[in-house]
mmCIF file of C-alpha atoms and ligand atoms in Angstrom:
data_model
loop_
_atom_site.group_PDB
_atom_site.id
_atom_site.type_symbol
_atom_site.label_atom_id
_atom_site.label_comp_id
_atom_site.label_asym_id
_atom_site.label_seq_id
_atom_site.Cartn_x
_atom_site.Cartn_y
_atom_site.Cartn_z
ATOM 1 C CA MET L 1 26.860 -18.266 19.167
ATOM 2 C CA ALA L 2 26.262 -16.691 15.789
ATOM 3 C CA VAL L 3 25.427 -13.030 15.214
ATOM 4 C CA THR L 4 22.040 -12.981 13.483
ATOM 5 C CA ARG L 5 19.256 -10.536 12.660
ATOM 6 C CA THR L 6 15.621 -10.328 13.656
ATOM 7 C CA PHE L 7 12.676 -8.048 12.962
ATOM 8 C CA SER L 8 10.872 -5.873 15.522
ATOM 9 C CA ILE L 9 7.864 -3.564 15.491
ATOM 10 C CA ILE L 10 7.199 -0.929 18.154
ATOM 11 C CA LYS L 11 3.405 -1.038 18.052
ATOM 12 C CA PRO L 12 0.899 1.893 18.027
ATOM 13 C CA ASP L 13 0.154 1.718 21.774
ATOM 14 C CA ALA L 14 3.847 2.415 22.456
ATOM 15 C CA THR L 15 4.355 5.152 19.838
ATOM 16 C CA ARG L 16 1.153 6.850 21.096
ATOM 17 C CA ARG L 17 2.615 7.026 24.620
ATOM 18 C CA ASN L 18 5.988 8.287 23.317
ATOM 19 C CA LEU L 19 7.778 5.100 24.428
ATOM 20 C CA THR L 20 9.852 4.557 21.267
ATOM 21 C CA GLY L 21 13.073 5.482 23.057
ATOM 22 C CA ALA L 22 12.224 3.558 26.228
ATOM 23 C CA VAL L 23 11.477 0.378 24.263
ATOM 24 C CA THR L 24 14.619 0.767 22.138
ATOM 25 C CA ALA L 25 16.706 1.253 25.296
ATOM 26 C CA LYS L 26 15.444 -2.121 26.593
ATOM 27 C CA LEU L 27 16.447 -3.766 23.311
ATOM 28 C CA GLU L 28 19.917 -2.209 23.452
ATOM 29 C CA GLU L 29 20.360 -3.167 27.121
ATOM 30 C CA ALA L 30 19.595 -6.749 26.052
ATOM 31 C CA GLY L 31 22.589 -6.660 23.702
ATOM 32 C CA LEU L 32 20.696 -5.987 20.490
ATOM 33 C CA ARG L 33 21.833 -3.341 17.978
ATOM 34 C CA VAL L 34 19.378 -1.390 15.808
ATOM 35 C CA VAL L 35 20.799 -1.720 12.257
ATOM 36 C CA ALA L 36 17.699 -0.318 10.495
ATOM 37 C CA SER L 37 14.745 1.712 11.740
ATOM 38 C CA LYS L 38 11.869 3.686 10.280
ATOM 39 C CA ARG L 39 8.619 5.152 11.556
ATOM 40 C CA ILE L 40 5.718 4.348 9.238
ATOM 41 C CA GLN L 41 1.943 4.371 9.084
ATOM 42 C CA MET L 42 1.009 0.872 7.909
ATOM 43 C CA THR L 43 -1.765 0.558 5.339
ATOM 44 C CA ARG L 44 -4.531 -2.002 5.859
ATOM 45 C CA ASP L 45 -3.168 -4.074 2.948
ATOM 46 C CA GLN L 46 0.327 -4.017 4.439
ATOM 47 C CA ALA L 47 -0.922 -5.093 7.901
ATOM 48 C CA GLU L 48 -3.145 -7.845 6.478
ATOM 49 C CA GLY L 49 -0.232 -9.167 4.443
ATOM 50 C CA PHE L 50 2.130 -9.042 7.386
ATOM 51 C CA TYR L 51 -0.281 -10.955 9.648
ATOM 52 C CA ALA L 52 -1.575 -13.333 6.918
ATOM 53 C CA VAL L 53 -0.451 -16.269 9.096
ATOM 54 C CA HIS L 54 -3.111 -15.203 11.663
ATOM 55 C CA LYS L 55 -5.910 -14.774 9.076
ATOM 56 C CA GLU L 56 -8.075 -17.548 10.559
ATOM 57 C CA ARG L 57 -7.578 -16.471 14.194
ATOM 58 C CA PRO L 58 -10.601 -14.801 15.865
ATOM 59 C CA PHE L 59 -8.563 -11.687 16.729
ATOM 60 C CA PHE L 60 -7.284 -11.073 13.151
ATOM 61 C CA GLY L 61 -9.623 -8.157 12.315
ATOM 62 C CA GLU L 62 -9.039 -6.385 15.623
ATOM 63 C CA LEU L 63 -5.292 -6.948 15.341
ATOM 64 C CA VAL L 64 -5.163 -5.333 11.893
ATOM 65 C CA ASP L 65 -7.338 -2.402 13.089
ATOM 66 C CA PHE L 66 -4.975 -1.926 16.048
ATOM 67 C CA MET L 67 -1.795 -2.106 13.956
ATOM 68 C CA ILE L 68 -3.030 0.661 11.632
ATOM 69 C CA SER L 69 -4.448 2.820 14.466
ATOM 70 C CA GLY L 70 -1.262 4.903 14.590
ATOM 71 C CA PRO L 71 2.381 4.960 13.567
ATOM 72 C CA VAL L 72 4.701 2.041 14.207
ATOM 73 C CA VAL L 73 8.502 1.809 14.205
ATOM 74 C CA VAL L 74 9.841 -1.131 12.207
ATOM 75 C CA GLN L 75 13.373 -2.187 13.067
ATOM 76 C CA VAL L 76 16.031 -4.712 12.185
ATOM 77 C CA LEU L 77 17.951 -5.890 15.254
ATOM 78 C CA GLU L 78 21.339 -7.577 15.201
ATOM 79 C CA GLY L 79 23.050 -9.568 17.938
ATOM 80 C CA GLU L 80 24.007 -12.992 19.204
ATOM 81 C CA ASN L 81 20.986 -15.232 18.549
ATOM 82 C CA ALA L 82 18.965 -12.075 17.904
ATOM 83 C CA MET L 83 15.555 -13.754 17.431
ATOM 84 C CA GLN L 84 15.655 -15.472 20.823
ATOM 85 C CA ALA L 85 17.304 -12.518 22.600
ATOM 86 C CA ASN L 86 14.488 -10.277 21.340
ATOM 87 C CA ARG L 87 11.753 -12.759 22.291
ATOM 88 C CA ASP L 88 13.288 -12.982 25.783
ATOM 89 C CA ILE L 89 13.347 -9.218 26.394
ATOM 90 C CA MET L 90 9.833 -8.800 24.886
ATOM 91 C CA GLY L 91 8.194 -11.148 27.402
ATOM 92 C CA ALA L 92 5.012 -13.194 27.037
ATOM 93 C CA THR L 93 2.271 -12.095 24.606
ATOM 94 C CA ASN L 94 -0.111 -11.368 27.498
ATOM 95 C CA PRO L 95 1.537 -8.775 29.780
ATOM 96 C CA ALA L 96 -0.129 -10.459 32.770
ATOM 97 C CA ASP L 97 2.140 -13.462 32.093
ATOM 98 C CA ALA L 98 5.275 -11.493 31.142
ATOM 99 C CA ALA L 99 8.337 -11.827 33.380
ATOM 100 C CA PRO L 100 9.314 -8.742 35.424
ATOM 101 C CA GLY L 101 11.728 -6.449 33.583
ATOM 102 C CA THR L 102 10.529 -7.440 30.119
ATOM 103 C CA ILE L 103 9.177 -4.837 27.691
ATOM 104 C CA ARG L 104 5.629 -6.189 27.857
ATOM 105 C CA ALA L 105 5.661 -6.404 31.669
ATOM 106 C CA GLU L 106 6.752 -2.771 31.893
ATOM 107 C CA PHE L 107 4.881 -1.157 29.011
ATOM 108 C CA ALA L 108 2.105 -3.298 27.481
ATOM 109 C CA GLU L 109 -1.525 -2.286 27.983
ATOM 110 C CA SER L 110 -3.237 -5.586 27.068
ATOM 111 C CA ILE L 111 -2.767 -8.900 25.228
ATOM 112 C CA GLU L 112 -3.422 -7.017 21.974
ATOM 113 C CA ALA L 113 -1.845 -3.616 22.711
ATOM 114 C CA ASN L 114 1.364 -5.288 23.833
ATOM 115 C CA SER L 115 3.880 -2.686 22.623
ATOM 116 C CA VAL L 116 6.154 -4.870 20.476
ATOM 117 C CA HIS L 117 6.299 -7.532 17.800
ATOM 118 C CA GLY L 118 9.249 -9.843 17.331
ATOM 119 C CA SER L 119 9.870 -12.553 14.736
ATOM 120 C CA ASP L 120 9.365 -16.077 16.119
ATOM 121 C CA SER L 121 11.980 -17.902 13.995
ATOM 122 C CA ASP L 122 15.084 -17.054 11.964
ATOM 123 C CA GLU L 123 13.178 -18.049 8.829
ATOM 124 C CA ASN L 124 10.294 -15.677 9.602
ATOM 125 C CA ALA L 125 12.780 -12.956 10.566
ATOM 126 C CA ALA L 126 14.254 -13.019 7.050
ATOM 127 C CA ILE L 127 10.765 -12.892 5.489
ATOM 128 C CA GLU L 128 9.597 -10.056 7.769
ATOM 129 C CA ILE L 129 12.787 -7.984 7.276
ATOM 130 C CA ALA L 130 12.364 -8.256 3.489
ATOM 131 C CA TYR L 131 8.690 -7.223 3.822
ATOM 132 C CA PHE L 132 9.687 -3.767 5.121
ATOM 133 C CA PHE L 133 13.344 -3.119 4.213
ATOM 134 C CA LYS L 134 15.521 -3.036 1.132
ATOM 135 C CA PRO L 135 18.990 -4.528 1.699
ATOM 136 C CA GLU L 136 20.640 -1.098 1.346
ATOM 137 C CA GLU L 137 18.497 0.304 4.205
ATOM 138 C CA ILE L 138 20.184 -2.082 6.663
ATOM 139 C CA VAL L 139 23.574 -0.907 7.918
ATOM 140 C CA GLY L 140 25.309 -3.351 10.265
HETATM 141 P P1 LIG P 201 4.034 -10.816 18.002
HETATM 142 O O1 LIG P 201 3.722 -11.727 16.836
HETATM 143 O O2 LIG P 201 3.307 -9.492 17.932
HETATM 144 O O3 LIG P 201 5.491 -10.665 18.278
HETATM 145 O O4 LIG P 201 3.446 -11.479 19.338
HETATM 146 P P2 LIG P 201 3.406 -12.991 19.762
HETATM 147 O O5 LIG P 201 4.201 -13.822 18.827
HETATM 148 O O6 LIG P 201 3.761 -13.001 21.211
HETATM 149 O O7 LIG P 201 1.860 -13.306 19.617
HETATM 150 P P3 LIG P 201 1.046 -13.999 18.406
HETATM 151 O O8 LIG P 201 0.378 -15.217 18.938
HETATM 152 O O9 LIG P 201 1.920 -14.120 17.194
HETATM 153 O O10 LIG P 201 -0.083 -12.914 18.144
HETATM 154 C C1 LIG P 201 0.189 -11.789 17.349
HETATM 155 C C2 LIG P 201 -0.393 -10.567 18.029
HETATM 156 O O11 LIG P 201 -1.817 -10.634 18.002
HETATM 157 C C3 LIG P 201 -2.344 -9.978 19.150
HETATM 158 N N1 LIG P 201 -3.138 -10.938 19.898
HETATM 159 N N2 LIG P 201 -4.348 -10.653 20.330
HETATM 160 N N3 LIG P 201 -6.899 -10.818 21.505
HETATM 161 C C4 LIG P 201 -6.082 -11.855 21.589
HETATM 162 O O12 LIG P 201 -6.373 -12.891 22.171
HETATM 163 C C5 LIG P 201 -4.781 -11.754 20.955
HETATM 164 N N4 LIG P 201 -3.847 -12.702 20.928
HETATM 165 C C6 LIG P 201 -2.820 -12.177 20.251
HETATM 166 C C7 LIG P 201 -1.172 -9.476 19.968
HETATM 167 O O13 LIG P 201 -0.908 -8.117 19.583
HETATM 168 C C8 LIG P 201 -0.072 -10.392 19.515
HETATM 169 O O14 LIG P 201 1.182 -9.818 19.767
HETATM 170 MG MG1 LIG P 202 3.922 -13.828 16.705
#
């Protein structure tokens, strides 16, 4: 299997509860390596641009409000089949459906305040990484 990169966000519900380290530990235990990381306060424009794909969904406005409600930690993760490995350790979008041991099962508060984002394809991973990081900020 190829070593690839994916993009992760530790969402405001997790930073608010001081779970940045706990979430990152789960990612590392799953074999992923953090090769870039920064804590930022997203602007409304930045969040709307990031979630543009969800613009027509009924939860778009609430999602943007939530994502700018506090700091987030944006990260680039590297590992074997990183996108899928990250999706697996994140668990299902709704924590009620998330498998035991996953980040969302252990930490998420609700379907919206679900602690983490992870890219859903290698193609989107590349787009999302470039949205937040310059190449020289990523050190593999
Ligand atoms: P993510 O993009 O954050 O990694 O999560 P995902 O792929 O599992 O979920 P997606 O369908 O892409 O939805 C993006 C985020 O929108 C919020 N959401 N709220 N109120 C709702 O019904 C609802 N559904 C989704 C969640 O924060 C979800 O992660
Ligand atoms: Mg998604």
